[in-house]
C-alpha positions in Angstrom: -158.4 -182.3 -60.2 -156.0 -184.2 -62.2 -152.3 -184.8 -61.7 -151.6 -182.9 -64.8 -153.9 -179.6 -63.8 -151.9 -180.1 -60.4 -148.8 -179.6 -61.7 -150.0 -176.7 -64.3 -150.9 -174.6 -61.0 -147.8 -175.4 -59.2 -146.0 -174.0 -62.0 -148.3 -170.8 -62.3 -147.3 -170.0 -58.6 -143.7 -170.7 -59.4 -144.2 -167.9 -62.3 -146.3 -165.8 -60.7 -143.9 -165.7 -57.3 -140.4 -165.6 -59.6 -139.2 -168.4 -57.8 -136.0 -170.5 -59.3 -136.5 -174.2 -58.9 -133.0 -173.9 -57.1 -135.0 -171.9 -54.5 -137.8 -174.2 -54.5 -135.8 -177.4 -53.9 -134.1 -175.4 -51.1 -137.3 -174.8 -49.5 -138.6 -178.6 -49.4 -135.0 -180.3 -49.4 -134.3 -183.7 -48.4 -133.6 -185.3 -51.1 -131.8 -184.4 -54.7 -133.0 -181.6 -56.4 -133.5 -183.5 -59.5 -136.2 -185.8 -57.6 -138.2 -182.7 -56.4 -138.4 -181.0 -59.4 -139.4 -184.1 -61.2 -141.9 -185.1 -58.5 -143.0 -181.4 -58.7 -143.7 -182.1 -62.5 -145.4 -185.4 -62.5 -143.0 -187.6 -62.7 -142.0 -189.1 -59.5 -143.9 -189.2 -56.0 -143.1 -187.4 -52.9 -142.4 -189.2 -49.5 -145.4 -187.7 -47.0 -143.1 -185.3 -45.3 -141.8 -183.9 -48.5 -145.2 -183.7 -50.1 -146.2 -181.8 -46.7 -143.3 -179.0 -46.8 -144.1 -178.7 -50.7 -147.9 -178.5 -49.9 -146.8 -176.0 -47.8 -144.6 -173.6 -49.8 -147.3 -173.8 -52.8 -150.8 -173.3 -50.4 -151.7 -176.5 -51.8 -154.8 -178.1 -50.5 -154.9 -181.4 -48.8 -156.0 -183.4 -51.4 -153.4 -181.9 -54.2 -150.4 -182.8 -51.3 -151.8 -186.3 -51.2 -151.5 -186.3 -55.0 -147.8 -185.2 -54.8 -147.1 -188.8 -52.9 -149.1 -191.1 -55.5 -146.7 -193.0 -57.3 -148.0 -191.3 -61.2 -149.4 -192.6 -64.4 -146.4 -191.8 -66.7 -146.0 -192.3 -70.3 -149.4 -190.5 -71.3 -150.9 -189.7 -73.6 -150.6 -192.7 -76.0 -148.6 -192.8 -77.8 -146.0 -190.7 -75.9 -144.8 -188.0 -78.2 -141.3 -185.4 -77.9 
């Protein structure tokens, strides 16, 4: 699985279980919402117990919660586009 197929199914369980990212970042806490969304997303990484309680609250297997705490390849595709 890729990083980017990771975060497509975490936000198919979001949809599919009408959570609000409020309610998510509620759930896994610990440090500003902003980070866990963005981590959630691709963006950032999340520290092993973060990536645990997010594993967690999405079913995720163990290899997709180790994925949540690798530090990601951002700024693909290339060129970025808006």
């Amino acid at each position: 699985m890729r990083r980017e197929q990771l975060t497509e199914k975490i936000l198919d369980i979001k949809r599919n279980s009408d959570w609000s990212w409020k309610y998510i970042c509620a759930e896994i806490g610990g440090v500003s919402p902003i980070l866990i969304v963005g981590a959630l997303l691709g963006q950032h990484r999340l520290a092993n117990p973060l990536a645990r309680k997010a594993a967690d609250l999405f079913g995720l297997s163990e290899a997709e919660e180790r994925m949540l705490n690798e530090v990601p390849n951002r700024g693909t595709p290339m060129p970025p586009s808006d």
